Short mmCIF file of C-alpha atoms in Angstrom, two decimals:
data_model
loop_
_atom_site.label_atom_id
_atom_site.label_comp_id
_atom_site.label_asym_id
_atom_site.label_seq_id
_atom_site.Cartn_x
_atom_site.Cartn_y
_atom_site.Cartn_z
CA ILE A 1 142.89 -88.63 50.23
CA GLN A 2 140.43 -89.42 52.99
CA ASN A 3 136.96 -87.98 52.42
CA ASP A 4 136.40 -87.04 56.08
CA ILE A 5 139.35 -84.58 56.29
CA PRO A 6 138.37 -80.93 55.65
CA VAL A 7 140.05 -79.37 52.62
CA SER A 8 141.21 -76.39 54.73
CA LYS A 9 143.10 -78.76 57.02
CA LEU A 10 144.88 -80.35 54.09
CA LEU A 11 145.82 -77.05 52.46
CA LEU A 12 146.67 -74.64 55.24
CA GLY A 13 147.85 -76.54 58.29
CA PRO A 14 148.13 -79.79 60.23
CA ASP A 15 145.14 -79.05 62.48
CA PRO A 16 142.04 -76.81 62.25
CA ILE A 17 143.39 -74.06 64.53
CA ARG A 18 146.71 -73.81 62.63
CA SER A 19 144.80 -73.95 59.35
CA TRP A 20 142.58 -71.03 60.43
CA LYS A 21 145.60 -69.04 61.65
CA ASN A 22 147.42 -69.55 58.35
CA GLY A 23 144.31 -68.60 56.39
CA LEU A 24 143.84 -65.52 58.54
CA ILE A 25 147.45 -64.46 57.96
CA CYS A 26 146.98 -64.77 54.19
CA PHE A 27 143.73 -62.80 54.44
CA ILE A 28 145.35 -60.03 56.51
CA THR A 29 148.21 -59.75 54.00
CA THR A 30 145.75 -59.43 51.12
CA LEU A 31 143.67 -56.79 52.93
CA CYS A 32 146.81 -54.84 53.81
CA ARG A 33 147.94 -54.71 50.17
CA LYS A 34 144.46 -53.80 48.98
CA SER A 35 144.23 -50.93 51.49
CA ILE A 36 147.58 -49.57 50.29
CA SER A 37 146.39 -49.78 46.69
CA TYR A 38 143.41 -47.58 47.70
CA GLY A 39 145.79 -44.93 49.00
CA ALA A 40 146.08 -45.84 52.68
CA ASP A 41 149.39 -45.07 54.37
CA SER A 42 151.65 -48.09 53.85
CA ASP A 43 153.46 -47.78 57.20
CA TYR A 44 150.14 -47.67 59.03
CA CYS A 45 148.75 -50.61 57.04
CA PHE A 46 151.82 -52.74 57.74
CA ALA A 47 151.61 -51.88 61.45
CA VAL A 48 147.93 -52.90 61.52
CA SER A 49 148.80 -56.08 59.64
CA ASP A 50 151.58 -56.97 62.09
CA TYR A 51 149.27 -56.29 65.02
CA TYR A 52 146.53 -58.61 63.73
CA ILE A 53 148.97 -61.36 62.75
CA ASN A 54 150.34 -61.30 66.29
CA MET A 55 146.80 -61.35 67.68
CA ALA A 56 145.94 -64.35 65.49
CA GLU A 57 148.93 -66.27 66.79
CA LYS A 58 147.76 -65.73 70.38
CA LYS A 59 144.27 -67.13 69.82
CA ARG A 60 143.61 -70.66 71.08
CA THR A 61 140.07 -71.49 69.96
CA MET A 62 138.10 -71.38 66.73
CA GLN A 63 135.62 -68.93 68.25
CA GLU A 64 138.43 -66.53 69.21
CA LEU A 65 139.74 -66.71 65.64
CA LYS A 66 136.26 -66.14 64.17
CA ASP A 67 135.75 -63.12 66.45
CA LEU A 68 139.14 -61.76 65.40
CA LEU A 69 138.21 -62.24 61.74
CA GLU A 70 135.12 -60.04 62.24
CA GLU A 71 137.24 -57.36 63.91
CA ILE A 72 139.79 -57.48 61.07
CA VAL A 73 137.11 -57.19 58.38
CA ASP A 74 135.53 -54.20 60.15
CA MET A 75 138.90 -52.49 60.61
CA TYR A 76 139.97 -52.86 56.99
CA ARG A 77 136.50 -51.98 55.67
CA GLU A 78 136.71 -48.69 57.58
CA LEU A 79 140.28 -48.14 56.38
CA ILE A 80 139.35 -48.72 52.73
CA GLU A 81 136.20 -46.57 53.01
CA GLU A 82 138.31 -43.73 54.39
CA GLN A 83 140.66 -44.06 51.46
CA SER A 84 138.04 -44.39 48.74
CA LEU A 85 139.48 -42.86 45.60
CA GLY A 86 136.10 -41.91 44.21
CA THR A 87 136.23 -38.47 45.81
CA HIS A 88 139.90 -37.50 46.14
CA SER A 89 143.21 -38.05 44.41
CA VAL A 90 145.67 -40.54 45.89
CA TYR A 91 147.75 -37.68 47.31
CA ILE A 92 144.83 -36.04 49.10
CA SER A 93 143.45 -39.39 50.31
CA LYS A 94 146.84 -40.17 51.84
CA ALA A 95 147.04 -36.68 53.33
CA LEU A 96 143.58 -36.92 54.91
CA PHE A 97 144.42 -40.29 56.40
CA PHE A 98 147.76 -39.03 57.72
CA ILE A 99 146.14 -35.95 59.28
CA LYS A 100 143.39 -37.97 60.93
CA HIS A 101 145.83 -40.46 62.45
CA ASN A 102 148.33 -37.81 63.60
CA LEU A 103 145.88 -35.22 64.87
CA PHE A 104 147.30 -35.37 68.39
CA LEU A 105 150.71 -34.14 67.26
CA PRO A 106 151.81 -30.57 66.51
CA LEU A 107 151.09 -31.27 62.83
CA SER A 108 152.30 -28.86 60.15
CA VAL A 109 151.43 -28.54 56.47
CA GLN A 110 155.11 -29.18 55.67
CA GLU A 111 155.03 -32.51 57.53
CA VAL A 112 151.92 -33.66 55.70
CA ALA A 113 153.35 -32.58 52.32
CA ALA A 114 156.62 -34.38 53.05
CA HIS A 115 154.75 -37.52 54.04
CA ILE A 116 153.02 -37.69 50.65
CA ASN A 117 156.13 -36.60 48.74
CA LEU A 118 154.87 -33.25 47.46
CA SER A 119 156.21 -29.75 47.94
CA SER A 120 154.26 -27.70 50.48
CA SER A 121 153.03 -25.24 47.85
CA HIS A 122 151.87 -27.91 45.40
CA PHE A 123 150.20 -29.87 48.20
CA SER A 124 148.44 -26.75 49.53
CA LYS A 125 147.06 -25.87 46.08
CA LEU A 126 145.89 -29.43 45.45
CA PHE A 127 144.33 -29.68 48.91
CA LEU A 128 142.49 -26.36 48.52
CA LYS A 129 141.21 -27.42 45.10
CA GLU A 130 139.89 -30.81 46.28
CA ILE A 131 138.79 -30.07 49.85
CA GLY A 132 137.83 -26.40 49.56
CA VAL A 133 139.92 -25.13 52.48
CA SER A 134 143.63 -24.82 53.11
CA PRO A 135 145.40 -27.74 54.83
CA SER A 136 146.16 -25.60 57.89
CA ASP A 137 142.50 -24.57 58.22
CA TYR A 138 141.42 -28.19 57.82
CA ILE A 139 143.87 -29.39 60.50
CA GLU A 140 142.76 -26.67 62.88
CA ALA A 141 139.08 -27.45 62.28
CA LEU A 142 139.66 -31.09 63.21
CA LYS A 143 141.66 -30.11 66.29
CA MET A 144 138.96 -27.68 67.40
CA LYS A 145 136.23 -30.26 66.89
CA GLU A 146 138.25 -32.70 69.02
CA ALA A 147 138.86 -29.98 71.62
CA ILE A 148 135.10 -29.41 72.00
CA SER A 149 134.55 -33.13 72.42
CA MET A 150 137.32 -33.43 75.02
CA LEU A 151 136.20 -30.40 76.99
CA LYS A 152 132.54 -31.47 76.99
CA SER A 153 133.50 -34.91 78.28
CA GLY A 154 134.61 -33.25 81.54
CA GLN A 155 137.63 -35.55 81.74
CA TYR A 156 140.23 -33.01 80.62
CA LYS A 157 141.43 -29.64 81.83
CA ILE A 158 142.22 -26.93 79.30
CA LEU A 159 145.96 -27.50 79.70
CA GLU A 160 145.52 -31.22 79.07
CA VAL A 161 143.48 -30.59 75.92
CA ALA A 162 146.17 -28.21 74.67
CA GLU A 163 148.90 -30.77 75.32
CA VAL A 164 146.98 -33.70 73.82
CA LEU A 165 146.20 -31.76 70.66
CA GLY A 166 149.83 -30.68 70.18
CA TYR A 167 149.57 -26.98 71.04
CA CYS A 168 152.73 -25.42 72.47
CA SER A 169 150.91 -23.98 75.49
CA ALA A 170 147.48 -23.59 77.06
CA SER A 171 147.50 -19.87 76.26
CA HIS A 172 148.21 -20.53 72.57
CA PHE A 173 145.43 -23.11 72.48
CA THR A 174 143.05 -20.68 74.24
CA LYS A 175 143.82 -17.91 71.71
CA ARG A 176 143.26 -20.24 68.74
CA PHE A 177 140.06 -21.59 70.32
CA HIS A 178 138.73 -18.06 70.89
CA ILE A 179 139.55 -17.03 67.31
CA TYR A 180 137.85 -20.17 65.98
CA TYR A 181 134.71 -20.20 68.15
CA GLY A 182 134.51 -16.61 69.43
CA ILE A 183 134.48 -17.83 73.02
CA SER A 184 137.18 -19.00 75.41
CA PRO A 185 137.40 -22.69 76.34
CA LYS A 186 136.64 -21.78 79.96
CA LYS A 187 133.46 -19.89 79.02
CA MET A 188 132.48 -22.65 76.64
CA LEU A 189 132.54 -25.11 79.53
CA HIS A 190 129.98 -23.02 81.39
CA ALA A 191 127.81 -22.30 78.36
CA ASN A 192 125.47 -24.62 76.49
CA PHE A 193 127.76 -24.71 73.45
#
């Protein structure tokens, strides 16, 4: 073997770019499996993995590949931190992740329970025990927090916020908002909330 040929070139591909791409694909696959082992949603992890593998294949320079590597590491670090099992059981970690990434849908407790393969009643008891609030209250709290952020941005009308957050109508959203905050979304826009 010639001494001036990099080991990575010999092991992973015929040229440095292909070698980096192949190494990146192996790395992505490993991170994907590790994230799943920490309780992250497998479908989501595989989708992220596919996305980054496709992105790697499109890169043409070493710098583009190195920049992508940094992005991948940051993404999976965040994913694994979200799914840390030190605080919650695997079921609740998966539920929290699923709720966070499906917040803009009309999400029900039954859907979350089905996603993690538990009955609604068992899931609700476990969630209350570990998180301290019911799943429905937790989902609504996240939606209301997002609603405040969207309304304060000034980019969305009340109807748009209701639609984006999965409420069946603007009036239903307004009622829930008023119950939650004690003020209507319209008044909140004009107040220093």
